[in-house]
Short mmCIF file of C-alpha atoms in Angstrom, two decimals:
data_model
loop_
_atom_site.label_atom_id
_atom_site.label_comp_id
_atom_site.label_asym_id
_atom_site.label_seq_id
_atom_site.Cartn_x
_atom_site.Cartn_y
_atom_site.Cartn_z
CA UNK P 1 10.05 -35.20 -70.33
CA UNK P 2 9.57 -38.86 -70.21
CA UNK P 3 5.47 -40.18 -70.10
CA UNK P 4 4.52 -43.50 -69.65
CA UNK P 5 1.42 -44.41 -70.10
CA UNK P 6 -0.58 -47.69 -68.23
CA UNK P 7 -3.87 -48.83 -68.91
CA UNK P 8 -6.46 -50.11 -66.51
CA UNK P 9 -10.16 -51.47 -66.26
CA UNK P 10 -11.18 -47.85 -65.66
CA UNK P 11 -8.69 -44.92 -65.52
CA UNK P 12 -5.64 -44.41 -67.92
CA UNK P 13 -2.70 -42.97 -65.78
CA UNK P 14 0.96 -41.34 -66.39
CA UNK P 15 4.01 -40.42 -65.29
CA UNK P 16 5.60 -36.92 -65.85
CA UNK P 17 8.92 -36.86 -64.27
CA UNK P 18 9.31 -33.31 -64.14
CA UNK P 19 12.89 -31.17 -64.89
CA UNK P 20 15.28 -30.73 -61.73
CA UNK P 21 13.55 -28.02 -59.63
CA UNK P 22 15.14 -25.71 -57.81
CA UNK P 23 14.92 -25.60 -53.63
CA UNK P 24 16.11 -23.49 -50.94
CA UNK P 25 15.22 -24.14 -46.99
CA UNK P 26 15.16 -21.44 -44.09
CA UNK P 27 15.68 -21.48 -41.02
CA UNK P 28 14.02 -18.86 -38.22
CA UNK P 29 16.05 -16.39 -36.59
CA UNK P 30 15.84 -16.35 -32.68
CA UNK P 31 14.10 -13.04 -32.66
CA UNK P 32 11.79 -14.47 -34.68
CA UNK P 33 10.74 -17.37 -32.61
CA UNK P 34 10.71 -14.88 -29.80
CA UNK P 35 7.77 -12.92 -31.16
CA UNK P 36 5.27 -15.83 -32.25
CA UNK P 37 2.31 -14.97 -30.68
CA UNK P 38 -0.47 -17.27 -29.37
CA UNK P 39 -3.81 -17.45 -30.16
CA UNK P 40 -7.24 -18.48 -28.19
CA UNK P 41 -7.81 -22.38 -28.03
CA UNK P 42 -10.89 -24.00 -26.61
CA UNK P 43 -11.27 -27.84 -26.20
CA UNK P 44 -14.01 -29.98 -25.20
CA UNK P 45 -13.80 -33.52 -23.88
CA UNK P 46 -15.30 -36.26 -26.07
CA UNK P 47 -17.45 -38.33 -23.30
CA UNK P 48 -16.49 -41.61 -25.36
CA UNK P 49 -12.70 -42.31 -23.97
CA UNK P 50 -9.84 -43.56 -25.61
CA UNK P 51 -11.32 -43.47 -29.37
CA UNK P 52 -9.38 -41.23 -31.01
CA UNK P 53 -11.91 -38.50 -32.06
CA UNK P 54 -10.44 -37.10 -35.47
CA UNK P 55 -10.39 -35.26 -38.72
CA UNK P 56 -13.61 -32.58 -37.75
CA UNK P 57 -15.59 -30.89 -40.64
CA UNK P 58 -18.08 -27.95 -40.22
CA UNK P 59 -21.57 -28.65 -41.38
CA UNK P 60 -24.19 -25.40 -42.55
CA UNK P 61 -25.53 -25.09 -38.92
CA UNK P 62 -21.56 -24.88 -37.67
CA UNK P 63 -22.58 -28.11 -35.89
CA UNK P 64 -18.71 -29.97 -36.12
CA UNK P 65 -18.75 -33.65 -37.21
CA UNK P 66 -15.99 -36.02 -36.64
CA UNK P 67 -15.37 -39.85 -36.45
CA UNK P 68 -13.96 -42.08 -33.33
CA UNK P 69 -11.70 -44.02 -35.18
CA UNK P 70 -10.61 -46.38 -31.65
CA UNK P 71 -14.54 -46.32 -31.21
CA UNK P 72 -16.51 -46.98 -34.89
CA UNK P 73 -18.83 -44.15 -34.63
CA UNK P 74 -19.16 -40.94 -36.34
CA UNK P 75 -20.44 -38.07 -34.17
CA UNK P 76 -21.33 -33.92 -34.00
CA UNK P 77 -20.80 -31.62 -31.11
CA UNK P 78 -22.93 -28.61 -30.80
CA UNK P 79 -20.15 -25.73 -29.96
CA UNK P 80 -22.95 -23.62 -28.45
CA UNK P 81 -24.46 -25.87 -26.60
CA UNK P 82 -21.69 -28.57 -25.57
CA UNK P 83 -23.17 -31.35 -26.74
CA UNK P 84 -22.71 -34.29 -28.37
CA UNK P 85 -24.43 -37.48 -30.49
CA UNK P 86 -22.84 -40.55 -32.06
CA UNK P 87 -24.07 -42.72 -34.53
CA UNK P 88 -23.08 -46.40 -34.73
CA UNK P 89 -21.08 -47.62 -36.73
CA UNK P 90 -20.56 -51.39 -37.58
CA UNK P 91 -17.14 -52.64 -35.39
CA UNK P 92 -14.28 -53.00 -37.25
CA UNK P 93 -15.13 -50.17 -39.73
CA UNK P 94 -12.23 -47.94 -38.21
CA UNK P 95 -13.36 -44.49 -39.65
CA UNK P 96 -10.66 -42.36 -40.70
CA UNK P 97 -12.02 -39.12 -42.24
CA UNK P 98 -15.20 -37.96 -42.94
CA UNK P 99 -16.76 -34.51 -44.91
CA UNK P 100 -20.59 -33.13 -45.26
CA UNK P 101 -22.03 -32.53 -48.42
CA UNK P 102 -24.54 -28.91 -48.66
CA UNK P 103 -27.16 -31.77 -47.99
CA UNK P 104 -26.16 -32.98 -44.82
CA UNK P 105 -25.15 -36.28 -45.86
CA UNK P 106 -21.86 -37.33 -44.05
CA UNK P 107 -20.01 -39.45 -45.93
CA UNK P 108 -17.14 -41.74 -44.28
CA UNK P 109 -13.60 -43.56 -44.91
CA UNK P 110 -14.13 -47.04 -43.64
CA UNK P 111 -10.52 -47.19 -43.49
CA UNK P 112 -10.70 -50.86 -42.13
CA UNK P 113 -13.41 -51.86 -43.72
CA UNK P 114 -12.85 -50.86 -47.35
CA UNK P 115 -15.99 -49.08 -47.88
CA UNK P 116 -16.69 -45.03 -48.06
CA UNK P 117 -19.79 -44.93 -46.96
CA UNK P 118 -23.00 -41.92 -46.39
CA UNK P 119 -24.53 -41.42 -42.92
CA UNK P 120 -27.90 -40.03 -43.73
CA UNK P 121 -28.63 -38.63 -40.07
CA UNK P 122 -32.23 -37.83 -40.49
CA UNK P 123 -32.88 -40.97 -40.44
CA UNK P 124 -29.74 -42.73 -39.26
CA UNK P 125 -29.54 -44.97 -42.69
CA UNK P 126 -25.63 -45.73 -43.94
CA UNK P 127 -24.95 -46.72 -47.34
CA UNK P 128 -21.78 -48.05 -48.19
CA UNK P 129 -19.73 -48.10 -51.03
CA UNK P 130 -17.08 -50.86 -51.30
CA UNK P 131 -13.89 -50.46 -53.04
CA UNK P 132 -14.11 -52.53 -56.06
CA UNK P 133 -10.23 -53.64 -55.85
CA UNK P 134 -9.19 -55.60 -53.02
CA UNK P 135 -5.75 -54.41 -53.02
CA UNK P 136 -7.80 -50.99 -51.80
CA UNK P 137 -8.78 -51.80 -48.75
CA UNK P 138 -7.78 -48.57 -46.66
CA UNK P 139 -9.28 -45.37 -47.63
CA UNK P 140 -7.89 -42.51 -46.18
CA UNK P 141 -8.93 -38.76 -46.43
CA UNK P 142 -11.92 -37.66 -48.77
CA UNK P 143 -12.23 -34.10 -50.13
CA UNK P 144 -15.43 -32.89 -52.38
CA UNK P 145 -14.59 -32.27 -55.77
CA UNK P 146 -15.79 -30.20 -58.19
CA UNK P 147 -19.14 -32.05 -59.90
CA UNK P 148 -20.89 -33.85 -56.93
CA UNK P 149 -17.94 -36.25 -56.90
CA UNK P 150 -15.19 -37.06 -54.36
CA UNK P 151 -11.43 -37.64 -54.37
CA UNK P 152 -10.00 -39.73 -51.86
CA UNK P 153 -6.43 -41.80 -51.13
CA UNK P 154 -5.72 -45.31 -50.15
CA UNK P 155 -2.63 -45.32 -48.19
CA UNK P 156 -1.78 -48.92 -48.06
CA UNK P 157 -3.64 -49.97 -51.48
CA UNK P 158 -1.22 -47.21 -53.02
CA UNK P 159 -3.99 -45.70 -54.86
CA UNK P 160 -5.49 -42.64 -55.56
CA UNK P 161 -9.95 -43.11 -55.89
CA UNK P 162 -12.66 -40.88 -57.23
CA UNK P 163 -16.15 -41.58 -56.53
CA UNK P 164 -19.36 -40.47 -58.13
CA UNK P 165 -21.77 -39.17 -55.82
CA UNK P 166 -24.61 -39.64 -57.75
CA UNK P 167 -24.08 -43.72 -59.08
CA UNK P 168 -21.86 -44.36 -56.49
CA UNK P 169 -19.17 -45.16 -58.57
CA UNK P 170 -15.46 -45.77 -57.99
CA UNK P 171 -12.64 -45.64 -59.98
CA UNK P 172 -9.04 -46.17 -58.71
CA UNK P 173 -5.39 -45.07 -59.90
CA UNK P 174 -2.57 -47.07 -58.91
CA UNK P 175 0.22 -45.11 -58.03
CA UNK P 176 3.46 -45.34 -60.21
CA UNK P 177 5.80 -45.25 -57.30
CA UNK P 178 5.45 -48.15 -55.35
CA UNK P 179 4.48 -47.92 -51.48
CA UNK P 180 4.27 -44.61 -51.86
CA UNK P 181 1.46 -44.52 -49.31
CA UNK P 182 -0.87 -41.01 -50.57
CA UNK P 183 -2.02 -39.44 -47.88
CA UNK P 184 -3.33 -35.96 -47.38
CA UNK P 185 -5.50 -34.47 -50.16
CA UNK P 186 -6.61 -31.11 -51.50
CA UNK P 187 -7.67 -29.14 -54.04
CA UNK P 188 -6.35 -26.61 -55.69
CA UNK P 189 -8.38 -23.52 -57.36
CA UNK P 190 -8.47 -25.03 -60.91
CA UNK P 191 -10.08 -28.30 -58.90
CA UNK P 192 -7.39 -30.33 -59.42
CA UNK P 193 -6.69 -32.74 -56.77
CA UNK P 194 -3.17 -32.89 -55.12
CA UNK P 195 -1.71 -35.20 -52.27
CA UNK P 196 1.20 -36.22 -50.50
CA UNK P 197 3.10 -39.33 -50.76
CA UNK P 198 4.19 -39.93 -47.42
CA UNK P 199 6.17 -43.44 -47.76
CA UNK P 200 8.80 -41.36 -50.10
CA UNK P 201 9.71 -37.62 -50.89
CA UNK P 202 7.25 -36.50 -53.83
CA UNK P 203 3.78 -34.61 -53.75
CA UNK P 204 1.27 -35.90 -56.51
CA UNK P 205 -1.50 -34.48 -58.63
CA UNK P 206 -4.18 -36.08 -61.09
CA UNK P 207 -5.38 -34.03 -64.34
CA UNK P 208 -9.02 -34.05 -64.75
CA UNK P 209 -8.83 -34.06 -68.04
CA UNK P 210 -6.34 -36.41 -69.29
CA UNK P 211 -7.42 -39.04 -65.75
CA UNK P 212 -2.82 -39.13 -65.63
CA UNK P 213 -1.12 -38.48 -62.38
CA UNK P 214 1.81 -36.70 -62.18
CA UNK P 215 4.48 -37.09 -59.12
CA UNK P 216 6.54 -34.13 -58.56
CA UNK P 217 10.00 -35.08 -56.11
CA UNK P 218 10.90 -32.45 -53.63
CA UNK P 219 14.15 -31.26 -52.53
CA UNK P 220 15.42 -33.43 -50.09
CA UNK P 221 15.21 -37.44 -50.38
CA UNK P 222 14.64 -37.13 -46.69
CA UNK P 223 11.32 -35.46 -46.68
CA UNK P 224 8.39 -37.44 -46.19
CA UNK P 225 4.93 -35.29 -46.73
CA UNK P 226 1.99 -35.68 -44.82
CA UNK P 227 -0.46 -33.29 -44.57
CA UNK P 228 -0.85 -30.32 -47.24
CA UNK P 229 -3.23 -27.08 -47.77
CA UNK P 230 -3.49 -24.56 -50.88
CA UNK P 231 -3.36 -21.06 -50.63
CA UNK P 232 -5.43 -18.53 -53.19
CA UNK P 233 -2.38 -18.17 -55.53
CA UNK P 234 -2.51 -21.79 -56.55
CA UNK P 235 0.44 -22.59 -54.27
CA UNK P 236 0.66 -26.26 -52.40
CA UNK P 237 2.11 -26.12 -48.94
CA UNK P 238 3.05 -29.37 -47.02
CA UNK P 239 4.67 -30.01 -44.13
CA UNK P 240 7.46 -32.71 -44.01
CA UNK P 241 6.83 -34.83 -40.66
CA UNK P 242 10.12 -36.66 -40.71
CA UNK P 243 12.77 -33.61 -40.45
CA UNK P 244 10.38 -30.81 -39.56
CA UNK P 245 10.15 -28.40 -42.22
CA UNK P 246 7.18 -26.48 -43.50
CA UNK P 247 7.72 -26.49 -47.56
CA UNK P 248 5.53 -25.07 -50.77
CA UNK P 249 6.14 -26.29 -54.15
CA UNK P 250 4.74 -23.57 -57.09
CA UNK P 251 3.35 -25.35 -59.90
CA UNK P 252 3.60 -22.85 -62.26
CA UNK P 253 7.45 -22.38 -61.66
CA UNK P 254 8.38 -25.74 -60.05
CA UNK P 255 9.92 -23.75 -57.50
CA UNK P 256 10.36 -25.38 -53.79
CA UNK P 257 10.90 -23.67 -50.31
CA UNK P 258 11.04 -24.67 -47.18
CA UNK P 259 11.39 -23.35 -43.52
CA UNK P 260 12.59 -24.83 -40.79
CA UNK P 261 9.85 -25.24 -37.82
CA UNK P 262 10.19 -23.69 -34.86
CA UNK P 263 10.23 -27.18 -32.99
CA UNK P 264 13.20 -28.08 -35.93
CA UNK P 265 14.08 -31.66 -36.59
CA UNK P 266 11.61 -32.68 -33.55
CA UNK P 267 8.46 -30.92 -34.67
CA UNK P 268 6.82 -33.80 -36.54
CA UNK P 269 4.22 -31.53 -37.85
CA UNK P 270 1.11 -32.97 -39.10
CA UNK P 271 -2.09 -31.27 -38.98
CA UNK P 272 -2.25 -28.41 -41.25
CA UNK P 273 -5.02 -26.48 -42.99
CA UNK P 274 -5.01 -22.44 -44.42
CA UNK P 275 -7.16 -19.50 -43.42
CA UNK P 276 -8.38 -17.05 -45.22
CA UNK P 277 -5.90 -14.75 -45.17
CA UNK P 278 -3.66 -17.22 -46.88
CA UNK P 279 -1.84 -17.59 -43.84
CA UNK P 280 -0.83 -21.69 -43.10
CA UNK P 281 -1.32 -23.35 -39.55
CA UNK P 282 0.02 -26.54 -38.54
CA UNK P 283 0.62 -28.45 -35.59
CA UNK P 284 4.01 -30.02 -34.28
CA UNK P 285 3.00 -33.60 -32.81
CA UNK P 286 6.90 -33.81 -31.90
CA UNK P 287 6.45 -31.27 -28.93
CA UNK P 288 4.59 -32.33 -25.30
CA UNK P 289 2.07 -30.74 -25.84
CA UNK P 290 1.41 -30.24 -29.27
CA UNK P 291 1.87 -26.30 -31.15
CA UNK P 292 -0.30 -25.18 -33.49
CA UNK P 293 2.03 -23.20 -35.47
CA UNK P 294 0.98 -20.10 -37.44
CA UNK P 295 3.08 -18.89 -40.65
CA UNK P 296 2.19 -16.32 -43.05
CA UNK P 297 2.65 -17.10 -46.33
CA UNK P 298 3.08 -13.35 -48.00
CA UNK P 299 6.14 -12.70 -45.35
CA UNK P 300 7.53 -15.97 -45.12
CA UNK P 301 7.25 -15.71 -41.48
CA UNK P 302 6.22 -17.50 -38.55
CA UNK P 303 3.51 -15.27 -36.08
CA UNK P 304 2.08 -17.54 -34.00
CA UNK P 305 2.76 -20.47 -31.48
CA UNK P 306 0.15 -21.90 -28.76
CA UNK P 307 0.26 -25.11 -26.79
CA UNK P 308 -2.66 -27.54 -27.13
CA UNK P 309 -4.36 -27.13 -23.67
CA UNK P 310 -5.40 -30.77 -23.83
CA UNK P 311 -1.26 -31.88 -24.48
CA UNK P 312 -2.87 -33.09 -27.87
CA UNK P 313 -1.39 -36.26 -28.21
CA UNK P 314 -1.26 -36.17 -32.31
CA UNK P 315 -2.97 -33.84 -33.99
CA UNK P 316 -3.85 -35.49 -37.56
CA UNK P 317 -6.07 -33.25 -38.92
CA UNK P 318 -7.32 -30.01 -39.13
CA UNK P 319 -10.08 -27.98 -41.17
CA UNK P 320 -10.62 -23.89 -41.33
CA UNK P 321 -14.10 -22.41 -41.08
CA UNK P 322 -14.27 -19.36 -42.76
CA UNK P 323 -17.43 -17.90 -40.83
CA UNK P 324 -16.19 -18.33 -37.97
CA UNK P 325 -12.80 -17.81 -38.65
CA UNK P 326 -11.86 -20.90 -36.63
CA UNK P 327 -9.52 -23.61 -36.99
CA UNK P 328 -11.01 -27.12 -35.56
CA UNK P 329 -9.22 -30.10 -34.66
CA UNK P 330 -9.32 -33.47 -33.01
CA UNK P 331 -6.63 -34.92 -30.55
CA UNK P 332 -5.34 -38.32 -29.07
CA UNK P 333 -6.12 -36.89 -25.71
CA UNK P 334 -9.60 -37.19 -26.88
CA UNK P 335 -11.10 -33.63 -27.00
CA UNK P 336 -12.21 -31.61 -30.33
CA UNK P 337 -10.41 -28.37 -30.31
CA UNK P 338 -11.22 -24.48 -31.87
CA UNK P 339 -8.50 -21.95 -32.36
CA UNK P 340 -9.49 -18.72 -32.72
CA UNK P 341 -7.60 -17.01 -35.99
CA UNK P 342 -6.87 -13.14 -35.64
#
């Protein structure tokens, strides 16, 4: 293996180029795409039109929070009651992503506005958080991490962030490939945080303890990752939006599979999360209307396909809510959506 090593103001980061991993793809057979079943979608219609409600997250009360990225606000529907309530933000911010902490604080990508900031809504106070490179100015999607801290990407910036909830703050890693644009983010059961690097064909991770980030090609030079989810088993799954494949990459084995989507080279899928079951869901953009797409992950089947009622538009994002066993999602056609999981 060949490391390089690069210091900056405030995180040391690596290379690993890893050995040549070995790939196979599927493809479905027709009597499998003939048996995906559908499952129960509800949508309701976000009264502020045209601003792109996106990226929802499930608070304690299972009161759903999500930004208006065309609109600057962050909002929260009330599923039992219908209802909704924005807060303001300032214009230009363009929020991107947002996530709740056990608190209730909401905290924010300014992704135009180069700022994560918190959205106290008890009292309606925002504190923001500026990124303290310039060459950062577009955070992207946040995920908690382990110690009252946060992981986020910059797509643009080609960076990879972590900020401390507490102080408030930031540290950045540049990204050894260049315009490599990270993009989704998770973490995995050891806490680690993986992405995608969707301006070329390579998934990354940072170690905790050694602050390096490692890059990891995939198969094809073709694939471009998006979106990405975990499973128990430490697995990452991704879903390759330029040539429609659904794909996992094993970390302990550097093993990579992929399966052709039922939509194929037109699926664009995009939004993608995991239940609990361990089964993956994602959504094919490339299809009018949208399908959320439903594979299991111990069969290496497909089960499920449903239309977005709504046409969706894009889906971008999507987040699974274990006690209500519901999958929630925004669209371009401006409506936050709940599947029901079986």
């Amino acid at each position: 293996m060949v490391y390089r090593l690069h210091q900056t103001s405030t995180f040391v980061f690596g290379l690993i180029m890893p050995l040549v991993l070995s790939g196979c793809t599927n493809h479905p057979t027709k009597a499998e795409a003939a048996s995906l079943k559908p499952v129960e979608i509800k949508e309701w219609q976000v009264p502020w039109d045209q601003t792109r409600p996106r990226d929802p997250y499930v608070d304690q009360q299972n009161r759903v929070w999500f930004v208006g990225q065309g609109g600057d606000y962050i909002a929260v529907l009330d599923p039992e009651l219908g209802q909704f309530h924005q807060f303001t933000l300032d214009p230009g911010t363009g929020p991107h992503n947002l996530i709740v902490d056990k608190e209730g604080q909401v905290w924010y990508a300014g992704n135009r506005a180069a700022h994560i900031g918190k959205l106290d809504p008890g009292t309606g106070k925002i504190i923001k958080y500026p990124m303290p490179d310039p060459k950062a100015h577009d955070p992207h999607t946040l995920v908690f991490g382990h110690d009252h801290d946060i992981w986020f990407t910059v797509q643009q910036g080609n960076f990879v962030g972590h900020l401390d909830m507490a102080t408030g703050m930031i540290q950045l890693m540049p990204l050894p490939t260049p315009q490599a644009r990270p993009y989704g983010m998770v973490l995995d059961p050891t806490h680690s945080p993986w992405f995608t690097e969707f301006g070329t064909n390579k998934l990354g991770m940072v170690d905790r303890a050694t602050q390096t980030v490692r890059e990891i090609p995939l198969s094809r030079t073709e694939t471009r990752p998006r979106r990405l989810a975990v499973t128990s088993d430490g697995v990452i799954w991704y879903v390759d939006y330029a040539e429609g494949y659904l794909g996992s990459y094993n970390a302990k084995t550097g093993d990579i599979q992929e399966w052709l989507a039922p939509g194929a080279a037109d699926a664009k899928p995009y939004g993608m999360t995991v239940d609990n079951q361990d089964r993956v869901w994602f959504v094919e953009t490339g299809a009018h209307p949208n399908r959320l797409v439903g594979f299991d992950t111990r069969t290496h089947r497909f089960m499920s396909l449903t239309d977005i009622p709504s046409g969706g538009g894009s889906v971008r994002h999507m987040v699974y809510h274990h006690p209500t066993k519901s999958i929630w999602f925004g669209t371009d056609a401006n409506t936050i959506g709940r599947a029901k999981v079986p």
